[in-house]
Amino acid sequence: MDHHTTLFAPASGFGRSAVAVIRISGPLAADALRRLTHRPLPPPRRLVLRPLRDAAGDALDQALVVWLPGPGTFTGEDMAELHLHGGPAIRAAILKALAACPGCSPAKAGEFTRRAFLNGRIGLTEAEGIADLIDAETEAQRRQALRQLDGALGRQVAEWRDRIIDLLAGVEAALDFSDEGDVDDEALDAALFAKARALRDAIATVLDDGRCGERLRDGFTVVLAGPPNAGKSTLLNALSRREAAIVSPVAGTTRDVIEVRCDLHGLPVILVDTAGLREAADPIEAEGIRRTRSRMDQADLVLLLDDGATTDAETAPSAPSPILRVRTKSDLSASSMTGAGLAVSAVTGDGLGALLEAIAQRAAHAIGGDTALITRERHRDGLTRCRDHLDRLLQGTALPELAAEDLRLAVRALGEVAGHVGVEDMLDRLFSGFCIGK
């Protein structure tokens, strides 16, 4: 959409509510507010009560309105907000009246935040922090998103980028003044390599975080696996405290994976019920088992369930993921598991607390604290390429021409993380995932 278009959209949820907020941003925001109130603009940044009317003068609502002149606004543009009564009919009438204002158009998903980025009000990683904050389901996710919104990664990337640009300036000086006697190539090379190595090591340290940030953002995945009728679906329902999966004594009831998201001690955990592991002639069940093994390969933790009626060979996993063995239906058996596993009963609840604690401990260890800088694969890809270019520089012949090219590529990789270069397609993907009106 043209950056000169004035946008409007609801900034609060749909359905009935006490208050609904509509946001307006763009060069004609002031004109739109005057058209709706039929009065001059109110004092800046003060909520005032105004009647809202359509172009014909018919009353629409009594609302609190606020005028926010740019550039000191979220988007960097002139903005206005309408705080309406929250009925769907009122909201629809106001949106219809705004659509009738010349130069005003409904906003697409994430378009307000996109304008804030394009107008320099926030960086790209801060914009991602806004999206993560909206999507945060647990306390740990909230804290991590706030760190991104506060610019933790953006500031670090900017500092690294400045250091690489300084190195690049030194190399280009060697190229420009190679015939001058006051440029000592050997001393410059020694200083360059020392600084490049320190920078490379700093980036490598951040990359070597066990993907804690991505795990926290996406959730710690726990796959329940085992033979048919081992109690996977029953245990999933017991752990999630709701009837998320169908439970049946018929073997092979679960044909596809079922996911349930949980907040476990403030950490996001995804419990995955899967098809029972066995040799299956039914092609549909066989596909479910193939998906089970695929999810086991990708899991952060596999709960390998055994009700005591199967052999180890039947329940042996083919996954490289960490495994916690769990003996189910402990209320029906006097045997218990010690050391390598836990015994639980989904019927009586025995052992469920210990199992949840074991999962929480593994999730906390995998996710770590809330200090991870990298929270998306895009960040990791850019930093990895930057590190690789610095590695190539350190392993090269120290020719100024080659060193300069490696440093330029390293700067470009960091620029993509920060949103300075080559990110138009990525911006479309990022902001399309936002809410309308954000």
Tab-separated table of C-alpha atoms in Angstrom:
chain	number	residue	atom	x	y	z
A	1	MET	CA	0.000	0.000	0.000
A	2	ASP	CA	1.132	3.575	-0.740
A	3	HIS	CA	2.939	5.006	2.279
A	4	HIS	CA	0.992	8.256	1.778
A	5	THR	CA	-2.366	6.545	2.290
A	6	THR	CA	-4.070	7.154	5.612
A	7	LEU	CA	-4.815	3.883	7.370
A	8	PHE	CA	-7.527	2.934	9.825
A	9	ALA	CA	-8.361	-0.303	11.619
A	10	PRO	CA	-9.699	-1.637	14.917
A	11	ALA	CA	-6.890	-1.920	17.469
A	12	SER	CA	-8.940	-4.024	19.885
A	13	GLY	CA	-10.606	-7.415	19.620
A	14	PHE	CA	-13.754	-8.159	17.681
A	15	GLY	CA	-17.081	-9.093	19.196
A	16	ARG	CA	-18.901	-7.349	22.038
A	17	SER	CA	-16.822	-5.426	24.579
A	18	ALA	CA	-17.088	-2.427	26.873
A	19	VAL	CA	-14.748	-0.357	24.711
A	20	ALA	CA	-13.480	-0.703	21.146
A	21	VAL	CA	-10.467	1.255	19.898
A	22	ILE	CA	-10.024	2.349	16.287
A	23	ARG	CA	-6.639	3.657	15.194
A	24	ILE	CA	-6.020	6.117	12.335
A	25	SER	CA	-2.556	6.925	10.947
A	26	GLY	CA	-1.360	8.981	8.008
A	27	PRO	CA	-1.296	12.460	6.488
A	28	LEU	CA	-5.103	12.757	6.468
A	29	ALA	CA	-5.656	11.552	10.043
A	30	ALA	CA	-6.502	15.086	11.184
A	31	ASP	CA	-8.994	15.543	8.358
A	32	ALA	CA	-10.636	12.188	9.139
A	33	LEU	CA	-11.021	13.140	12.819
A	34	ARG	CA	-12.545	16.498	11.925
A	35	ARG	CA	-14.985	14.814	9.514
A	36	LEU	CA	-16.152	12.374	12.185
A	37	THR	CA	-16.522	14.922	14.995
A	38	HIS	CA	-17.637	17.896	12.844
A	39	ARG	CA	-15.468	20.007	15.166
A	40	PRO	CA	-11.898	21.352	15.264
A	41	LEU	CA	-9.097	19.120	16.477
A	42	PRO	CA	-8.881	18.702	20.257
A	43	PRO	CA	-5.663	19.588	22.135
A	44	PRO	CA	-2.885	17.097	21.306
A	45	ARG	CA	-2.556	13.983	23.451
A	46	ARG	CA	-5.654	14.616	25.550
A	47	LEU	CA	-8.689	12.346	25.617
A	48	VAL	CA	-11.852	14.374	25.048
A	49	LEU	CA	-15.506	13.375	24.672
A	50	ARG	CA	-16.919	13.985	21.215
A	51	PRO	CA	-20.060	12.939	19.338
A	52	LEU	CA	-19.219	11.027	16.162
A	53	ARG	CA	-21.315	11.575	13.029
A	54	ASP	CA	-21.250	10.357	9.452
A	55	ALA	CA	-21.000	12.628	6.406
A	56	ALA	CA	-24.770	13.245	6.491
A	57	GLY	CA	-24.585	14.381	10.116
A	58	ASP	CA	-26.339	11.353	11.575
A	59	ALA	CA	-25.124	10.402	15.069
A	60	LEU	CA	-22.982	7.273	15.301
A	61	ASP	CA	-21.701	7.244	18.885
A	62	GLN	CA	-20.383	9.255	21.825
A	63	ALA	CA	-16.671	8.491	22.053
A	64	LEU	CA	-13.403	9.534	23.636
A	65	VAL	CA	-11.037	10.740	20.935
A	66	VAL	CA	-7.366	11.668	21.051
A	67	TRP	CA	-5.305	13.580	18.478
A	68	LEU	CA	-1.633	12.546	18.207
A	69	PRO	CA	0.421	14.752	15.874
A	70	GLY	CA	3.550	13.196	14.355
A	71	PRO	CA	6.387	12.491	14.317
A	72	GLY	CA	6.302	11.626	18.035
A	73	THR	CA	3.851	8.750	17.561
A	74	PHE	CA	4.084	4.976	17.223
A	75	THR	CA	4.099	5.113	13.417
A	76	GLY	CA	5.972	8.413	13.146
A	77	GLU	CA	2.935	9.887	11.355
A	78	ASP	CA	-0.071	11.926	12.442
A	79	MET	CA	-2.399	9.609	14.329
A	80	ALA	CA	-5.802	9.623	16.003
A	81	GLU	CA	-7.611	7.109	18.163
A	82	LEU	CA	-11.335	6.635	18.749
A	83	HIS	CA	-12.414	4.907	21.976
A	84	LEU	CA	-15.956	3.757	21.208
A	85	HIS	CA	-18.643	1.780	22.913
A	86	GLY	CA	-17.795	-1.808	22.046
A	87	GLY	CA	-20.863	-2.986	20.151
A	88	PRO	CA	-20.255	-4.603	16.747
A	89	ALA	CA	-22.822	-2.350	15.040
A	90	ILE	CA	-21.155	0.810	16.375
A	91	ARG	CA	-17.718	-0.352	15.272
A	92	ALA	CA	-19.010	-1.279	11.798
A	93	ALA	CA	-20.686	2.123	11.387
A	94	ILE	CA	-17.521	4.020	12.335
A	95	LEU	CA	-15.382	1.930	9.984
A	96	LYS	CA	-17.870	2.594	7.181
A	97	ALA	CA	-17.700	6.334	7.872
A	98	LEU	CA	-13.886	6.264	7.813
A	99	ALA	CA	-13.876	4.344	4.534
A	100	ALA	CA	-15.940	7.191	3.048
A	101	CYS	CA	-13.246	9.746	3.974
A	102	PRO	CA	-11.076	10.669	0.952
A	103	GLY	CA	-7.602	9.129	1.060
A	104	CYS	CA	-8.403	6.664	3.856
A	105	SER	CA	-8.126	2.891	3.478
A	106	PRO	CA	-8.466	-0.096	5.841
A	107	ALA	CA	-5.104	-1.268	7.148
A	108	LYS	CA	-3.696	-4.697	6.386
A	109	ALA	CA	-2.307	-6.957	9.089
A	110	GLY	CA	0.725	-5.403	10.753
A	111	GLU	CA	0.665	-2.279	8.627
A	112	PHE	CA	0.884	0.186	11.525
A	113	THR	CA	3.982	-1.565	12.858
A	114	ARG	CA	5.433	-1.734	9.360
A	115	ARG	CA	5.115	2.025	9.031
A	116	ALA	CA	6.752	2.449	12.426
A	117	PHE	CA	9.683	0.424	11.077
A	118	LEU	CA	9.842	2.229	7.718
A	119	ASN	CA	9.699	5.610	9.450
A	120	GLY	CA	12.559	4.697	11.774
A	121	ARG	CA	10.510	4.598	14.978
A	122	ILE	CA	11.516	1.002	15.712
A	123	GLY	CA	14.036	-1.482	14.334
A	124	LEU	CA	13.186	-4.771	12.690
A	125	THR	CA	14.070	-6.876	15.727
A	126	GLU	CA	11.932	-4.577	17.889
A	127	ALA	CA	9.038	-5.088	15.456
A	128	GLU	CA	9.500	-8.841	15.835
A	129	GLY	CA	9.451	-8.305	19.600
A	130	ILE	CA	6.013	-6.700	19.289
A	131	ALA	CA	4.708	-9.726	17.377
A	132	ASP	CA	6.224	-12.110	19.941
A	133	LEU	CA	4.779	-10.094	22.827
A	134	ILE	CA	1.285	-10.332	21.344
A	135	ASP	CA	1.709	-14.084	20.843
A	136	ALA	CA	3.325	-14.730	24.247
A	137	GLU	CA	1.439	-17.388	26.205
A	138	THR	CA	3.755	-17.795	29.200
A	139	GLU	CA	5.701	-15.566	31.562
A	140	ALA	CA	9.066	-16.603	30.116
A	141	GLN	CA	7.889	-15.813	26.576
A	142	ARG	CA	6.639	-12.425	27.742
A	143	ARG	CA	10.002	-11.549	29.279
A	144	GLN	CA	11.908	-12.637	26.176
A	145	ALA	CA	9.611	-10.650	23.889
A	146	LEU	CA	10.065	-7.546	26.042
A	147	ARG	CA	13.834	-7.905	25.721
A	148	GLN	CA	13.500	-7.937	21.956
A	149	LEU	CA	11.077	-5.020	22.021
A	150	ASP	CA	13.577	-3.132	24.184
A	151	GLY	CA	16.159	-3.659	21.428
A	152	ALA	CA	18.551	-6.156	23.060
A	153	LEU	CA	19.441	-7.917	19.795
A	154	GLY	CA	19.206	-4.739	17.717
A	155	ARG	CA	21.732	-2.908	19.895
A	156	GLN	CA	24.165	-5.829	19.850
A	157	VAL	CA	23.942	-6.227	16.082
A	158	ALA	CA	24.451	-2.480	15.615
A	159	GLU	CA	27.579	-2.611	17.794
A	160	TRP	CA	28.988	-5.564	15.819
A	161	ARG	CA	28.161	-3.840	12.538
A	162	ASP	CA	30.001	-0.676	13.601
A	163	ARG	CA	33.072	-2.729	14.500
A	164	ILE	CA	33.081	-4.486	11.117
A	165	ILE	CA	32.663	-1.167	9.307
A	166	ASP	CA	35.690	0.156	11.206
A	167	LEU	CA	37.680	-2.875	10.054
A	168	LEU	CA	36.469	-2.357	6.501
A	169	ALA	CA	37.544	1.283	6.606
A	170	GLY	CA	41.043	0.198	7.630
A	171	VAL	CA	41.277	-2.348	4.818
A	172	GLU	CA	40.023	0.138	2.241
A	173	ALA	CA	42.607	2.627	3.478
A	174	ALA	CA	45.270	0.019	2.766
A	175	LEU	CA	43.853	-0.339	-0.746
A	176	ASP	CA	43.596	3.395	-1.395
A	177	PHE	CA	46.990	4.336	0.031
A	178	SER	CA	49.020	1.210	-0.703
A	179	ASP	CA	51.654	3.324	-2.465
A	180	GLU	CA	52.057	5.699	0.458
A	181	GLY	CA	54.944	5.170	2.814
A	182	ASP	CA	52.968	5.957	5.975
A	183	VAL	CA	50.718	2.874	5.652
A	184	ASP	CA	52.277	-0.155	7.357
A	185	ASP	CA	50.616	-3.195	5.716
A	186	GLU	CA	51.997	-5.733	8.189
A	187	ALA	CA	50.889	-3.777	11.271
A	188	LEU	CA	47.488	-3.185	9.724
A	189	ASP	CA	47.082	-6.889	8.964
A	190	ALA	CA	48.006	-7.897	12.512
A	191	ALA	CA	45.525	-5.437	14.033
A	192	LEU	CA	42.836	-6.450	11.551
A	193	PHE	CA	43.178	-10.148	12.310
A	194	ALA	CA	43.132	-9.591	16.079
A	195	LYS	CA	39.973	-7.481	15.936
A	196	ALA	CA	38.275	-9.772	13.421
A	197	ARG	CA	39.026	-12.830	15.559
A	198	ALA	CA	37.615	-11.183	18.694
A	199	LEU	CA	34.477	-10.215	16.808
A	200	ARG	CA	34.118	-13.662	15.261
A	201	ASP	CA	34.432	-15.283	18.707
A	202	ALA	CA	31.785	-12.970	20.176
A	203	ILE	CA	29.286	-13.865	17.447
A	204	ALA	CA	30.121	-17.573	17.721
A	205	THR	CA	29.439	-17.447	21.466
A	206	VAL	CA	25.964	-16.035	20.866
A	207	LEU	CA	25.286	-18.674	18.204
A	208	ASP	CA	26.363	-21.459	20.565
A	209	ASP	CA	23.282	-21.101	22.770
A	210	GLY	CA	21.597	-24.444	22.122
A	211	ARG	CA	18.782	-22.610	20.313
A	212	CYS	CA	17.357	-21.556	23.665
A	213	GLY	CA	15.614	-18.487	22.283
A	214	GLU	CA	13.868	-20.370	19.497
A	215	ARG	CA	12.786	-23.103	21.922
A	216	LEU	CA	11.312	-20.507	24.265
A	217	ARG	CA	9.532	-18.685	21.464
A	218	ASP	CA	8.195	-21.810	19.713
A	219	GLY	CA	7.739	-24.073	22.742
A	220	PHE	CA	9.507	-27.116	24.212
A	221	THR	CA	8.134	-30.112	22.319
A	222	VAL	CA	7.373	-33.311	24.259
A	223	VAL	CA	6.292	-36.307	22.161
A	224	LEU	CA	4.349	-39.139	23.810
A	225	ALA	CA	5.359	-42.339	22.028
A	226	GLY	CA	4.960	-46.052	22.591
A	227	PRO	CA	2.975	-49.084	21.446
A	228	PRO	CA	-0.804	-49.005	20.902
A	229	ASN	CA	-2.892	-48.898	24.090
A	230	ALA	CA	0.086	-47.853	26.207
A	231	GLY	CA	-2.011	-44.956	27.520
A	232	LYS	CA	-0.623	-42.083	25.440
A	233	SER	CA	-3.946	-40.338	24.783
A	234	THR	CA	-5.120	-40.881	28.362
A	235	LEU	CA	-1.882	-39.425	29.697
A	236	LEU	CA	-2.113	-36.456	27.310
A	237	ASN	CA	-5.603	-35.674	28.607
A	238	ALA	CA	-4.448	-36.029	32.206
A	239	LEU	CA	-1.417	-33.763	31.740
A	240	SER	CA	-3.378	-31.117	29.818
A	241	ARG	CA	-6.423	-31.453	32.108
A	242	ARG	CA	-8.887	-31.608	29.243
A	243	GLU	CA	-10.256	-34.106	26.757
A	244	ALA	CA	-7.872	-33.241	23.939
A	245	ALA	CA	-7.545	-36.751	22.490
A	246	ILE	CA	-10.006	-39.597	21.912
A	247	VAL	CA	-9.459	-42.497	24.321
A	248	SER	CA	-10.518	-45.992	23.267
A	249	PRO	CA	-9.568	-49.577	24.175
A	250	VAL	CA	-9.336	-50.287	20.434
A	251	ALA	CA	-5.674	-50.385	19.378
A	252	GLY	CA	-4.651	-47.846	16.734
A	253	THR	CA	-7.327	-45.240	17.543
A	254	THR	CA	-4.848	-42.366	17.187
A	255	ARG	CA	-3.922	-42.015	13.519
A	256	ASP	CA	-2.458	-38.494	13.458
A	257	VAL	CA	-0.486	-36.288	15.823
A	258	ILE	CA	-2.443	-34.171	18.316
A	259	GLU	CA	-0.798	-31.123	19.893
A	260	VAL	CA	-1.693	-29.411	23.159
A	261	ARG	CA	0.092	-26.249	24.316
A	262	CYS	CA	0.662	-25.912	28.071
A	263	ASP	CA	2.109	-23.333	30.447
A	264	LEU	CA	4.399	-25.335	32.725
A	265	HIS	CA	5.994	-23.200	35.469
A	266	GLY	CA	5.922	-20.243	33.082
A	267	LEU	CA	7.555	-22.200	30.249
A	268	PRO	CA	5.786	-23.057	26.966
A	269	VAL	CA	5.485	-26.830	26.535
A	270	ILE	CA	3.850	-28.584	23.580
A	271	LEU	CA	2.559	-32.093	24.349
A	272	VAL	CA	2.202	-34.279	21.257
A	273	ASP	CA	0.086	-37.442	21.193
A	274	THR	CA	1.065	-39.864	18.427
A	275	ALA	CA	0.055	-43.098	16.758
A	276	GLY	CA	1.138	-46.319	18.474
A	277	LEU	CA	4.398	-47.859	17.289
A	278	ARG	CA	3.898	-51.256	15.690
A	279	GLU	CA	3.990	-52.988	12.317
A	280	ALA	CA	0.815	-51.842	10.550
A	281	ALA	CA	-0.796	-53.200	7.386
A	282	ASP	CA	-3.403	-50.415	7.249
A	283	PRO	CA	-1.890	-47.655	5.033
A	284	ILE	CA	-3.544	-44.891	7.075
A	285	GLU	CA	-2.181	-46.240	10.356
A	286	ALA	CA	1.215	-46.774	8.697
A	287	GLU	CA	1.282	-43.116	7.686
A	288	GLY	CA	0.424	-42.149	11.249
A	289	ILE	CA	3.340	-44.238	12.525
A	290	ARG	CA	5.669	-42.611	9.982
A	291	ARG	CA	4.596	-39.200	11.289
A	292	THR	CA	5.137	-40.417	14.845
A	293	ARG	CA	8.741	-41.327	14.109
A	294	SER	CA	9.265	-38.024	12.309
A	295	ARG	CA	7.999	-36.078	15.325
A	296	MET	CA	10.187	-38.177	17.617
A	297	ASP	CA	13.198	-37.152	15.519
A	298	GLN	CA	12.301	-33.474	15.928
A	299	ALA	CA	11.231	-33.561	19.581
A	300	ASP	CA	13.018	-31.858	22.453
A	301	LEU	CA	11.970	-34.777	24.688
A	302	VAL	CA	10.338	-38.151	24.014
A	303	LEU	CA	8.218	-39.748	26.720
A	304	LEU	CA	8.539	-43.442	25.867
A	305	LEU	CA	5.448	-45.046	27.378
A	306	ASP	CA	5.251	-48.702	28.389
A	307	ASP	CA	2.374	-50.362	30.220
A	308	GLY	CA	4.440	-53.482	30.958
A	309	ALA	CA	2.741	-55.597	28.278
A	310	THR	CA	5.340	-55.041	25.548
A	311	THR	CA	9.010	-55.818	25.138
A	312	ASP	CA	11.827	-53.296	24.900
A	313	ALA	CA	12.256	-54.213	21.253
A	314	GLU	CA	8.691	-53.188	20.517
A	315	THR	CA	9.085	-49.824	22.226
A	316	ALA	CA	12.653	-49.053	21.187
A	317	PRO	CA	12.708	-45.589	19.572
A	318	SER	CA	14.573	-44.600	16.428
A	319	ALA	CA	14.855	-40.988	17.532
A	320	PRO	CA	18.001	-39.068	18.492
A	321	SER	CA	15.975	-36.978	20.943
A	322	PRO	CA	16.392	-37.269	24.738
A	323	ILE	CA	14.168	-40.016	26.147
A	324	LEU	CA	12.330	-40.347	29.446
A	325	ARG	CA	10.834	-43.796	30.017
A	326	VAL	CA	7.412	-43.797	31.669
A	327	ARG	CA	5.559	-46.863	33.017
A	328	THR	CA	1.847	-46.186	32.588
A	329	LYS	CA	-1.179	-47.760	34.308
A	330	SER	CA	0.707	-48.098	37.585
A	331	ASP	CA	-2.650	-48.565	39.349
A	332	LEU	CA	-2.996	-51.898	37.536
A	333	SER	CA	0.498	-53.161	38.253
A	334	ALA	CA	2.555	-53.505	41.389
A	335	SER	CA	5.785	-52.914	39.466
A	336	SER	CA	7.372	-49.494	39.400
A	337	MET	CA	10.191	-47.890	37.495
A	338	THR	CA	13.184	-46.384	39.229
A	339	GLY	CA	16.306	-44.624	38.056
A	340	ALA	CA	15.679	-44.622	34.303
A	341	GLY	CA	11.990	-43.752	34.372
A	342	LEU	CA	8.801	-42.933	36.239
A	343	ALA	CA	5.604	-44.806	37.056
A	344	VAL	CA	2.309	-42.945	36.611
A	345	SER	CA	-1.406	-43.552	36.648
A	346	ALA	CA	-3.569	-41.216	34.616
A	347	VAL	CA	-6.636	-42.642	36.384
A	348	THR	CA	-5.583	-42.044	40.004
A	349	GLY	CA	-3.136	-39.216	39.316
A	350	ASP	CA	-0.255	-41.010	41.020
A	351	GLY	CA	3.103	-39.911	39.617
A	352	LEU	CA	1.705	-37.142	37.405
A	353	GLY	CA	3.216	-34.404	39.578
A	354	ALA	CA	6.637	-36.029	39.415
A	355	LEU	CA	6.329	-36.420	35.653
A	356	LEU	CA	5.370	-32.774	35.158
A	357	GLU	CA	8.293	-31.720	37.338
A	358	ALA	CA	10.656	-33.892	35.301
A	359	ILE	CA	9.385	-32.312	32.076
A	360	ALA	CA	9.680	-28.827	33.580
A	361	GLN	CA	13.274	-29.449	34.646
A	362	ARG	CA	14.261	-30.603	31.179
A	363	ALA	CA	12.439	-27.689	29.569
A	364	ALA	CA	14.129	-25.199	31.898
A	365	HIS	CA	17.533	-26.714	31.113
A	366	ALA	CA	16.919	-26.635	27.338
A	367	ILE	CA	15.451	-23.138	27.307
A	368	GLY	CA	17.811	-21.686	29.893
A	369	GLY	CA	17.124	-18.214	31.235
A	370	ASP	CA	15.500	-15.360	29.365
A	371	THR	CA	18.781	-13.837	28.157
A	372	ALA	CA	18.976	-15.406	24.674
A	373	LEU	CA	19.515	-12.859	21.904
A	374	ILE	CA	18.522	-15.119	19.008
A	375	THR	CA	14.804	-15.905	18.916
A	376	ARG	CA	14.164	-16.629	15.223
A	377	GLU	CA	15.795	-18.728	12.514
A	378	ARG	CA	16.242	-15.532	10.487
A	379	HIS	CA	18.518	-14.101	13.192
A	380	ARG	CA	20.556	-17.302	13.354
A	381	ASP	CA	20.956	-17.461	9.575
A	382	GLY	CA	22.242	-13.880	9.334
A	383	LEU	CA	24.664	-14.221	12.248
A	384	THR	CA	25.911	-17.581	10.945
A	385	ARG	CA	26.708	-16.080	7.551
A	386	CYS	CA	28.461	-13.141	9.227
A	387	ARG	CA	30.574	-15.539	11.314
A	388	ASP	CA	31.412	-17.608	8.221
A	389	HIS	CA	32.619	-14.530	6.308
A	390	LEU	CA	34.842	-13.589	9.229
A	391	ASP	CA	36.140	-17.166	9.355
A	392	ARG	CA	37.020	-16.981	5.680
A	393	LEU	CA	38.838	-13.710	6.252
A	394	LEU	CA	40.854	-15.218	9.121
A	395	GLN	CA	41.746	-18.284	7.060
A	396	GLY	CA	42.592	-16.330	3.899
A	397	THR	CA	45.774	-14.884	2.483
A	398	ALA	CA	45.175	-11.419	3.995
A	399	LEU	CA	45.052	-9.771	0.566
A	400	PRO	CA	43.291	-6.427	1.122
A	401	GLU	CA	40.934	-6.999	-1.822
A	402	LEU	CA	39.690	-10.353	-0.474
A	403	ALA	CA	39.531	-9.105	3.109
A	404	ALA	CA	37.443	-6.121	2.024
A	405	GLU	CA	34.957	-8.354	0.187
A	406	ASP	CA	34.561	-10.687	3.177
A	407	LEU	CA	33.966	-7.710	5.458
A	408	ARG	CA	31.392	-6.225	3.064
A	409	LEU	CA	29.506	-9.524	3.012
A	410	ALA	CA	29.688	-9.726	6.813
A	411	VAL	CA	28.246	-6.207	7.103
A	412	ARG	CA	25.471	-7.135	4.679
A	413	ALA	CA	24.571	-10.250	6.694
A	414	LEU	CA	24.255	-8.169	9.873
A	415	GLY	CA	22.290	-5.557	7.939
A	416	GLU	CA	19.731	-8.190	7.016
A	417	VAL	CA	19.307	-9.093	10.692
A	418	ALA	CA	18.770	-5.447	11.613
A	419	GLY	CA	16.569	-4.753	8.586
A	420	HIS	CA	18.906	-2.467	6.677
A	421	VAL	CA	19.205	-4.385	3.406
A	422	GLY	CA	17.514	-7.080	1.352
A	423	VAL	CA	14.482	-7.672	3.559
A	424	GLU	CA	11.428	-6.664	1.501
A	425	ASP	CA	10.097	-10.211	1.027
A	426	MET	CA	10.818	-11.009	4.655
A	427	LEU	CA	8.917	-7.874	5.728
A	428	ASP	CA	5.862	-9.080	3.843
A	429	ARG	CA	5.997	-12.407	5.688
A	430	LEU	CA	6.670	-10.830	9.079
A	431	PHE	CA	3.961	-8.191	9.136
A	432	SER	CA	1.308	-10.406	7.530
A	433	GLY	CA	1.430	-12.425	10.756
A	434	PHE	CA	0.413	-9.443	12.912
A	435	CYS	CA	-3.096	-8.607	14.050
A	436	ILE	CA	-5.172	-6.174	12.032
A	437	GLY	CA	-4.743	-2.752	13.647
A	438	LYS	CA	-1.240	-3.421	14.965
